[in-house]
Amino acid sequence: MPLVSYISLSAVLFVIGVMGVLLKRNVLTIFMSIELMLNAVNVALAAFARHHGGLDGQIFVFFVMAVAAAEAAVGLAIFIAIFRLKQTTDVTEINLMRW
Amino acid sequence: MPGPVFQPADLLTLGPGLALIIGAILVLIPDLWARRRGAVSAPLALLFAVATLALVVGIWVRSDPGAAPTAFGGSFVLDRFALFFDVVFLISAILAMGISLHLLPQDDAQTGEYYALILFATAGMMFMTSGLDLLVIWLGLELMTLSSYVLCGYLRTSRRSSEAALKYFLLGAFSTGILLYGMSLIYGATGSTYLPAIRGALDAGTAGGGLFSLGVVLLIAGFGFKVAAVPFHQWAPDVYEGAPTGITAFISTAGKAAALAAMLRIFAVGLWGSQVAAVWVPLVVVLAAASMILGNVTALLQTNVKRMLAYSSIGHVGYILMGLVAVGSQLTGSGARAMAGRGDDLFRFGVASILIYALVYTFTNVGAFAVVAALRGRALAGENVEDFAGLAHRRPLLALAMLVFLLSLAGIPATAGFIGKWYLFGAVIRADMAWLAVIGVVMSVVSAYYYLRVVVAMYMRPAPEGEEQAPVSSVLTATVAMAMGFILLIGVFPQPFLDLASQGAAHLRLPSWLG
């Protein structure tokens, strides 16, 4: 398949992710949408690496995956902390300070 | 990429950052035995930060003005530009630890992890500033932000702190996604993540087109979130208000300085060319002007001092972004004409003005947050403007320190803030964009109004009756005194600091990785 197909797929994934972050109200759904954005990045990086014939992009993908895992660990811990205090995962109800 | 990818000597070039990471791991250990958590580890962390500061200063003194060591196939460089920012980060970390050593025992929350995370975040900032490869810059950024998310939510039984962490995390992770997508598009268009190679592709004319421009735009949007520039600023006031005060001081100074350093590195080394500058310079102009106007005007409406300082820090980001505009504008239209024949001087002047402002702003803003921390009592959050009423009668020295910090934030002569603004405004005027400097000056006048509101409360209003105040610990006194001392020192004798900033700026463009 030509490069443009992969980049189109990546762009579609990225836009779905961005829309999810902007429109959803549940913190877990928002977080999943962010992960989708990161996966869109991975698709783009891998496709470009193949296109350029180098390994830079492929290596970048590994780092993105590793950091995304670390991010998930920190993020889920924060979600649990806030759920204990407020018994909710809805961002519109987490508004002690103005959002 | 030139050279072998890894040699043992590379670890020496990594020195300061590595020292901090080892220090952070050691700091975690004493809590296993200590009778009181944090009793040993907190001072130990402070010691490591001070020792690393000494190491960085030592490396600077012995560094070569005409060359800088690189590591890992050239993707990491320890030049004076990075060393200057390392000093800023370490000062911010040390002062933030000073605030935390005073505040955390009050919350009964003193632990080693907190200080270890500050050290990790500082190491991340150092890697980010030294990165010559998009991958290294991004990894440093992530080390910094992941540590900051945890630190913001550190008081996990406090609703405000947890909420700040949630907002910071969601918007931070979102902005990371945008930033990364921008990086992937730039990689796609140029075939490399190595900044000098990206510049090579630009010079050779093999890069360009819509995808590349989109990548640059996304990169600016991502960094816009990280530095909290308007219109990407919504998270900042909530996070700064809710986070522990020491962390607010840390992320609002060192965190922003690190993101700005990375922006400078990427734009001045990687994305340096008149075509790409036509994309990013106008965008940064908009960010700078919008941040200055909206940040300062919204700060007028605030009654919580932490929140007011948060909006004011958005305004200050606007000032610093003016420096980036001045650096970039020599590639575009009017600036290019204004700089015909003297471009290199102006480049250096623009970068140096950003460096000096980052240093000045760190002392000033951390100092102001330290005074807010000092006001905290058992029944009192000490964060509202009314809480400052009559402070000059109750604690004249603390009020005097706050006066110095606020005057420096407003940019009144004889304080460091004036020197910083003078050079930033000078840089944009030299770049033939005086109208932007006019916005900056007008907004500085607006900012004086809300800073002076606190001064009026301190000096002209009576103290409320019978209010109990927690005693100020000696470590917090030392923090405030150090910040105040340096602000007056830089304000009165700026030349040595300007020379250092100028040397740092000169290193951003060492020919070895431009050729």
XYZ file of C-alpha atoms in Angstrom:
614
model
C 0.000 0.000 0.000
C 1.233 3.541 -0.657
C 2.336 5.843 2.144
C -0.744 8.011 1.796
C -3.068 5.199 2.947
C -1.161 4.761 6.192
C -1.021 8.481 6.836
C -4.753 8.783 6.131
C -5.447 6.006 8.650
C -3.242 7.764 11.185
C -4.988 11.101 10.561
C -8.429 9.512 10.999
C -7.364 7.849 14.263
C -5.869 11.114 15.501
C -9.020 13.105 14.741
C -11.218 10.475 16.436
C -8.936 10.746 19.472
C -9.080 14.534 19.570
C -12.881 14.527 19.216
C -13.114 11.979 22.022
C -11.044 14.176 24.351
C -13.109 17.238 23.530
C -16.588 15.662 23.611
C -16.541 12.863 26.190
C -17.151 13.437 29.887
C -15.890 10.265 31.510
C -12.221 10.539 32.475
C -11.526 6.957 31.396
C -13.023 7.511 27.944
C -11.014 10.717 27.623
C -7.886 8.825 28.587
C -8.619 6.098 26.025
C -9.048 8.795 23.386
C -5.622 10.175 24.312
C -4.168 6.684 23.893
C -5.789 6.580 20.466
C -3.990 9.819 19.575
C -0.688 8.261 20.638
C -1.415 5.195 18.506
C -2.134 7.449 15.550
C 1.341 8.885 16.118
C 2.782 5.362 16.166
C 1.134 4.444 12.864
C 2.459 7.621 11.271
C 5.979 7.093 12.635
C 6.147 3.478 11.481
C 4.828 4.383 8.020
C 7.289 7.238 7.624
C 10.153 5.025 8.808
C 9.269 2.489 6.145
C 8.992 5.261 3.571
C 12.399 6.749 4.430
C 14.000 3.368 4.845
C 15.495 4.313 8.218
C 14.937 3.056 11.718
C 14.536 6.395 13.547
C 10.768 6.244 13.362
C 10.525 2.631 14.479
C 12.694 3.371 17.519
C 10.556 6.386 18.308
C 7.506 4.079 18.343
C 9.057 1.905 21.058
C 9.678 4.928 23.223
C 6.146 6.205 22.668
C 4.734 2.853 23.779
C 6.961 2.721 26.866
C 6.122 6.254 27.916
C 2.404 5.696 27.246
C 2.534 2.782 29.691
C 4.178 4.976 32.334
C 1.587 7.642 31.640
C -1.228 5.129 32.109
C 0.204 4.121 35.497
C 0.317 7.729 36.693
C -3.038 8.622 35.162
C -4.976 5.676 36.582
C -3.504 6.380 40.029
C -4.757 9.953 39.801
C -8.191 8.727 38.681
C -8.405 6.392 41.679
C -7.349 9.169 44.062
C -10.063 11.456 42.755
C -12.684 8.696 42.693
C -12.045 8.026 46.378
C -12.679 11.667 47.177
C -15.614 12.412 44.905
C -17.144 9.040 43.905
C -17.335 10.127 40.293
C -15.462 9.866 37.010
C -17.400 12.611 35.261
C -15.200 15.612 34.502
C -18.122 18.039 34.654
C -18.687 17.101 38.299
C -15.052 17.611 39.215
C -15.279 21.355 39.420
C -14.345 22.567 42.888
C -12.344 25.204 41.087
C -13.844 26.548 37.900
C -12.992 24.163 35.069
C 23.968 10.657 12.576
C 27.692 11.203 13.010
C 29.863 9.123 15.305
C 29.244 5.905 17.187
C 25.973 5.847 19.054
C 27.335 5.052 22.488
C 30.694 5.421 24.195
C 31.325 5.098 27.934
C 32.527 8.723 28.014
C 29.014 9.793 27.014
C 27.893 9.130 30.561
C 30.197 11.935 31.755
C 28.519 14.366 29.384
C 25.234 13.282 30.916
C 26.793 14.098 34.322
C 24.469 16.607 36.008
C 21.245 14.899 34.965
C 22.605 11.495 35.880
C 23.768 12.802 39.267
C 20.234 14.002 39.972
C 18.690 10.659 39.009
C 21.106 8.714 41.200
C 20.450 11.215 43.974
C 16.694 10.791 43.588
C 16.978 7.017 43.905
C 19.170 7.338 47.022
C 16.691 9.797 48.529
C 14.015 7.105 48.415
C 15.995 4.771 50.679
C 16.244 6.429 54.153
C 12.449 6.442 54.602
C 12.640 2.668 55.058
C 14.338 3.149 58.436
C 13.814 6.743 59.490
C 11.554 7.127 62.521
C 9.862 10.152 61.012
C 9.271 9.905 57.242
C 11.198 12.484 55.300
C 13.303 13.503 58.277
C 16.483 12.330 56.569
C 15.454 12.142 52.928
C 14.181 15.710 52.545
C 17.420 17.420 53.642
C 19.335 14.807 51.641
C 17.440 15.762 48.470
C 18.192 19.416 49.095
C 21.853 18.496 49.519
C 21.878 16.604 46.203
C 20.298 19.550 44.399
C 22.864 21.971 45.858
C 25.719 19.610 45.001
C 24.463 19.280 41.420
C 24.231 23.061 41.177
C 27.886 23.231 42.228
C 28.715 20.568 39.621
C 26.920 22.503 36.867
C 28.685 25.734 37.811
C 31.987 23.845 37.816
C 31.316 22.442 34.340
C 30.468 25.932 33.111
C 33.713 27.377 34.484
C 35.781 24.680 32.804
C 33.782 24.654 29.570
C 35.226 25.782 26.290
C 33.595 28.940 24.885
C 34.046 27.677 21.345
C 32.966 24.047 21.629
C 30.724 21.772 23.649
C 30.801 18.053 24.384
C 28.147 15.915 22.719
C 27.034 12.388 23.524
C 25.023 9.538 22.027
C 25.890 10.181 18.426
C 25.362 13.927 18.780
C 21.793 13.718 20.070
C 22.741 15.157 23.470
C 24.854 18.262 24.009
C 26.125 19.903 27.172
C 26.689 23.440 25.944
C 26.514 26.689 27.878
C 22.969 27.248 26.666
C 21.919 24.022 28.394
C 24.113 24.738 31.435
C 22.533 28.156 31.908
C 19.073 26.603 31.931
C 20.311 23.804 34.218
C 21.232 26.485 36.743
C 17.757 28.006 36.436
C 16.078 24.616 36.974
C 18.247 23.792 39.980
C 17.674 27.175 41.597
C 13.949 26.721 41.109
C 14.102 23.178 42.535
C 16.156 24.263 45.559
C 13.854 27.166 46.385
C 10.769 24.988 45.833
C 12.221 22.445 48.245
C 12.729 25.272 50.730
C 9.022 26.123 50.482
C 8.051 22.448 50.769
C 10.258 21.843 53.831
C 8.180 24.526 55.530
C 4.740 23.501 54.259
C 4.686 19.708 54.085
C 5.169 19.092 57.843
C 2.088 21.301 58.396
C 0.069 18.906 56.253
C 1.769 15.972 57.936
C 2.836 14.882 54.466
C 6.624 15.017 54.580
C 8.052 12.055 52.634
C 11.112 11.277 50.563
C 9.138 10.480 47.390
C 8.059 14.074 47.048
C 11.629 15.343 46.979
C 12.780 12.461 44.788
C 10.100 13.405 42.253
C 11.321 17.013 42.241
C 14.816 15.706 41.458
C 13.450 13.438 38.685
C 11.520 16.320 37.158
C 14.637 18.502 37.252
C 16.659 15.779 35.529
C 13.963 15.580 32.836
C 14.235 19.323 32.270
C 17.992 19.023 31.883
C 17.707 16.245 29.280
C 15.101 18.246 27.421
C 17.283 21.341 27.260
C 20.332 19.354 26.160
C 18.515 17.352 23.481
C 19.528 17.843 19.868
C 17.122 15.149 18.720
C 13.335 15.316 18.867
C 13.277 11.946 20.649
C 15.598 13.098 23.449
C 13.714 16.374 23.856
C 10.404 14.535 24.077
C 11.706 11.954 26.561
C 13.030 14.712 28.814
C 9.695 16.470 28.557
C 7.851 13.308 29.588
C 10.137 12.683 32.564
C 9.414 16.218 33.683
C 5.653 16.170 33.132
C 4.988 12.682 34.526
C 6.795 13.684 37.726
C 4.862 16.960 37.827
C 1.469 15.222 37.515
C 2.215 13.183 40.620
C 3.572 16.176 42.511
C 0.437 18.233 41.746
C -1.765 15.535 43.210
C 0.613 14.831 46.056
C -1.799 15.933 48.818
C -4.147 13.165 47.816
C -6.631 13.685 50.638
C -7.103 17.269 49.470
C -9.798 17.699 46.854
C -8.172 20.707 45.301
C -4.819 18.955 44.909
C -6.345 15.822 43.345
C -8.459 17.909 41.038
C -5.407 19.909 39.961
C -3.586 16.665 39.201
C -6.501 15.352 37.133
C -6.762 18.508 35.055
C -3.021 18.744 34.609
C -2.826 15.096 33.606
C -5.677 15.133 31.083
C -4.591 18.336 29.362
C -0.905 17.444 29.632
C -1.399 14.030 28.034
C -3.624 15.570 25.360
C -0.980 18.152 24.529
C 1.660 15.417 24.426
C -0.390 13.668 21.757
C -0.584 16.852 19.696
C 3.128 17.560 20.134
C 4.056 14.019 19.112
C 1.875 14.123 16.027
C 3.639 17.326 15.044
C 7.006 15.632 15.571
C 5.961 12.619 13.495
C 4.895 14.864 10.599
C 8.182 16.766 10.770
C 10.014 13.449 10.746
C 7.923 12.341 7.787
C 8.757 15.456 5.793
C 12.467 15.612 6.590
C 13.383 11.962 7.170
C 15.128 12.612 10.464
C 14.484 13.444 14.098
C 17.994 14.878 14.470
C 17.744 18.681 14.525
C 20.816 19.491 12.393
C 19.660 16.920 9.826
C 16.189 18.497 9.786
C 17.856 21.810 9.092
C 19.953 20.171 6.384
C 16.791 18.888 4.700
C 15.287 22.384 4.906
C 18.387 23.970 3.380
C 18.491 21.389 0.620
C 14.859 22.150 -0.175
C 13.798 18.514 0.176
C 11.403 19.313 3.032
C 8.301 21.419 2.923
C 4.709 21.183 1.844
C 1.433 21.044 3.691
C 2.172 18.123 6.000
C 5.394 19.717 7.175
C 3.684 23.034 7.910
C 0.919 21.195 9.741
C 3.593 19.454 11.803
C 5.126 22.802 12.774
C 1.706 24.166 13.737
C 0.956 21.113 15.906
C 4.380 21.417 17.505
C 3.651 25.017 18.481
C 0.212 24.050 19.791
C 1.777 21.280 21.890
C 4.406 23.583 23.347
C 1.736 26.262 23.762
C -0.029 23.910 26.187
C 3.192 23.172 28.040
C 4.067 26.836 28.601
C 0.387 27.774 29.155
C 0.231 30.406 26.426
C -3.199 31.750 25.435
C -5.320 30.078 23.944
C -3.858 26.900 25.492
C -3.815 28.233 29.054
C -7.098 27.033 30.589
C -5.466 24.400 32.752
C -2.900 26.694 34.356
C -4.957 28.681 36.904
C -6.671 25.574 38.305
C -3.475 23.588 38.507
C -1.471 26.417 40.054
C -4.189 27.100 42.605
C -4.721 23.478 43.583
C -1.165 22.125 43.610
C 0.986 22.320 46.770
C 2.515 25.817 46.807
C 6.090 24.548 46.444
C 5.106 22.667 43.301
C 3.230 25.633 41.898
C 6.390 27.670 42.297
C 8.447 24.926 40.662
C 6.293 24.168 37.610
C 5.422 27.793 36.930
C 9.102 28.719 36.663
C 11.351 25.758 35.858
C 8.634 23.863 33.972
C 7.952 26.775 31.681
C 11.631 27.620 31.268
C 12.310 24.028 30.175
C 9.574 24.088 27.546
C 10.825 27.458 26.279
C 14.398 26.169 26.126
C 13.253 23.189 24.072
C 11.285 25.491 21.764
C 14.349 27.678 21.278
C 16.495 24.634 20.563
C 14.024 23.187 18.054
C 13.268 26.427 16.235
C 16.724 28.006 16.271
C 18.665 24.828 15.425
C 16.208 22.555 13.604
C 13.485 24.640 12.009
C 15.725 27.528 10.954
C 14.888 28.707 7.464
C 12.894 31.535 5.963
C 10.108 29.296 4.627
C 9.452 27.533 7.894
C 9.846 30.777 9.842
C 6.989 32.185 7.778
C 4.837 29.502 9.415
C 5.947 29.697 13.040
C 6.848 33.343 13.605
C 3.323 34.727 12.969
C 1.852 32.009 15.207
C 4.238 32.850 18.048
C 3.406 36.546 17.597
C -0.275 35.722 18.119
C 0.482 33.542 21.159
C 2.687 36.259 22.678
C 0.223 39.102 22.168
C -2.805 37.066 23.299
C -0.972 35.774 26.391
C 0.161 39.230 27.447
C -3.296 40.750 27.020
C -5.525 37.984 28.342
C -3.211 36.873 31.151
C -2.809 40.333 32.626
C -6.416 41.451 32.148
C -7.833 38.283 33.725
C -5.393 38.607 36.624
C -7.139 41.892 37.480
C -10.292 39.985 38.428
C -8.708 37.503 40.844
C -8.999 37.588 44.642
C -6.908 34.472 45.314
C -3.228 35.396 45.199
C -2.101 32.002 43.872
C -4.649 32.284 41.081
C -3.627 35.873 40.406
C 0.016 34.792 40.131
C -1.100 32.000 37.777
C -2.723 34.478 35.389
C 0.227 36.812 35.766
C 2.522 33.921 34.811
C 0.496 33.504 31.613
C 1.227 37.160 30.926
C 4.922 36.596 31.624
C 4.991 33.736 29.118
C 3.726 36.275 26.620
C 6.717 38.505 27.380
C 9.164 35.623 26.968
C 7.558 34.512 23.693
C 8.288 38.032 22.422
C 11.945 37.079 22.714
C 11.322 34.036 20.510
C 9.571 36.298 18.007
C 12.609 38.581 18.003
C 14.884 35.597 17.359
C 12.756 34.282 14.524
C 11.765 37.550 12.910
C 15.198 38.054 11.406
C 14.173 35.381 8.903
C 10.947 37.043 7.867
C 9.930 40.279 6.122
C 10.597 43.391 8.134
C 12.995 41.738 10.542
C 15.181 40.461 7.732
C 15.565 43.985 6.398
C 16.223 45.439 9.827
C 18.912 42.876 10.423
C 20.729 42.945 7.145
C 24.377 42.477 8.012
C 24.023 42.213 11.776
C 21.828 39.140 12.103
C 24.134 37.194 14.375
C 24.348 39.936 16.996
C 20.600 40.192 17.086
C 20.149 36.461 17.318
C 22.416 36.440 20.330
C 20.694 39.419 21.879
C 17.264 37.823 21.476
C 18.299 34.488 22.958
C 20.217 36.172 25.794
C 17.139 38.225 26.693
C 15.118 35.010 27.050
C 17.829 33.421 29.215
C 18.092 36.383 31.550
C 14.318 36.634 31.835
C 14.010 32.955 32.726
C 16.550 33.435 35.534
C 14.948 36.621 36.821
C 11.423 35.260 36.665
C 12.452 32.137 38.574
C 13.779 34.119 41.539
C 10.836 36.499 41.490
C 7.960 34.083 41.123
C 9.293 31.441 43.507
C 9.925 34.208 46.016
C 6.336 35.442 45.740
C 4.997 31.915 46.267
C 7.322 31.515 49.260
C 5.667 34.522 50.907
C 2.236 33.014 50.196
C 3.478 29.843 51.879
C 4.708 31.829 54.884
C 1.255 33.298 55.455
C -0.379 29.950 55.834
C -1.735 29.429 59.331
C -3.754 26.761 61.027
C -7.129 28.264 60.219
C -6.010 30.296 57.286
C -5.047 29.307 53.765
C -3.189 32.617 53.423
C -4.014 32.757 49.752
C -6.481 35.628 49.521
C -5.600 39.263 49.053
C -7.348 40.070 52.382
C -4.987 37.694 54.167
C -2.192 40.124 53.347
C -3.943 42.972 55.183
C -1.666 44.690 57.680
C 1.223 42.368 56.984
C 3.607 45.319 57.128
C 2.713 45.834 60.810
C 2.717 42.195 61.816
C 5.779 41.069 59.870
C 7.559 44.029 58.323
C 10.404 42.014 56.762
C 8.081 39.537 55.058
C 6.014 42.414 53.698
C 9.176 44.085 52.431
C 10.199 40.873 50.628
C 6.751 40.592 49.024
C 7.028 44.232 47.974
C 10.331 43.499 46.224
C 8.884 40.432 44.466
C 5.796 42.288 43.274
C 7.817 45.279 42.055
C 10.102 42.890 40.206
C 7.111 41.130 38.617
C 5.792 44.517 37.517
C 9.239 45.449 36.178
C 10.083 48.490 38.316
C 13.713 49.725 38.010
C 16.312 48.593 40.597
C 14.723 45.143 40.612
C 15.699 42.223 38.415
C 12.318 42.226 36.662
C 13.128 45.577 35.113
C 16.377 44.271 33.610
C 14.585 41.239 32.162
C 11.822 43.277 30.567
C 14.234 45.932 29.328
C 16.143 43.346 27.309
C 13.068 41.515 26.010
C 11.400 44.718 24.877
C 14.742 45.875 23.451
C 14.997 42.670 21.433
C 11.595 43.062 19.762
C 12.242 46.743 19.077
C 15.531 45.851 17.411
C 13.648 43.275 15.368
C 11.509 46.138 14.075
C 8.342 45.000 15.833
C 7.858 47.944 18.166
C 4.074 47.469 18.234
C 4.523 44.206 20.106
C 6.732 45.960 22.660
C 4.016 48.606 23.044
C 1.496 45.882 23.953
C 4.039 44.560 26.433
C 4.571 47.941 28.087
C 0.846 48.697 28.289
C 0.190 45.286 29.821
C 3.014 45.828 32.323
C 1.175 48.932 33.469
C -2.037 46.914 33.797
C -0.145 44.287 35.783
C 1.206 46.947 38.166
C -2.407 47.616 39.159
C -3.116 44.141 40.474
C 0.335 43.682 42.004
C -0.091 46.971 43.849
C -3.452 45.816 45.200
C -1.532 43.341 47.332
C 0.929 46.074 48.349
C -1.952 48.322 49.395
C -3.407 45.502 51.471
C -0.054 44.896 53.156
C 0.850 48.512 53.934
C -2.356 50.508 54.156
C -4.941 48.223 55.691
C -5.137 47.282 59.371
C -4.427 43.739 60.412
C -7.453 41.686 61.430
C -7.737 41.236 65.201
C -6.418 38.249 67.065
C -5.436 36.094 64.156
C -3.092 33.291 64.918
C -0.144 32.932 62.567
C 2.074 29.926 62.196
C 5.729 30.764 62.870
C 7.927 30.976 59.790
C 10.589 28.296 59.791
C 14.212 29.236 59.255
C 14.387 27.312 55.965
C 11.549 29.392 54.521
C 13.200 32.580 55.781
C 16.375 31.546 53.995
C 14.404 30.816 50.799
C 12.757 34.230 50.798
C 16.014 35.980 51.684
C 17.917 34.235 48.901
C 15.308 35.071 46.256
C 15.116 38.683 47.428
C 18.892 39.041 47.573
C 19.354 37.858 44.002
C 16.544 40.052 42.684
C 18.185 43.144 44.146
C 21.647 41.974 43.079
C 20.585 41.412 39.453
C 18.591 44.642 39.540
C 21.550 46.740 40.687
C 24.514 44.890 39.138
C 23.068 43.218 36.033
C 26.248 43.125 33.946
C 27.823 39.854 35.143
C 24.506 38.039 34.703
C 23.991 39.539 31.249
C 27.473 38.400 30.241
C 26.684 34.863 31.332
C 23.386 34.913 29.427
C 25.164 36.201 26.359
C 27.717 33.383 26.549
C 24.881 30.892 26.896
C 23.122 32.371 23.883
C 26.274 32.189 21.780
C 26.419 28.442 22.335
C 22.987 27.839 20.871
C 24.561 28.259 17.490
C 27.909 26.545 17.760
C 28.915 25.807 14.197
C 29.766 22.183 14.934
C 26.165 21.044 14.588
C 25.108 23.546 11.997
C 27.625 22.512 9.390
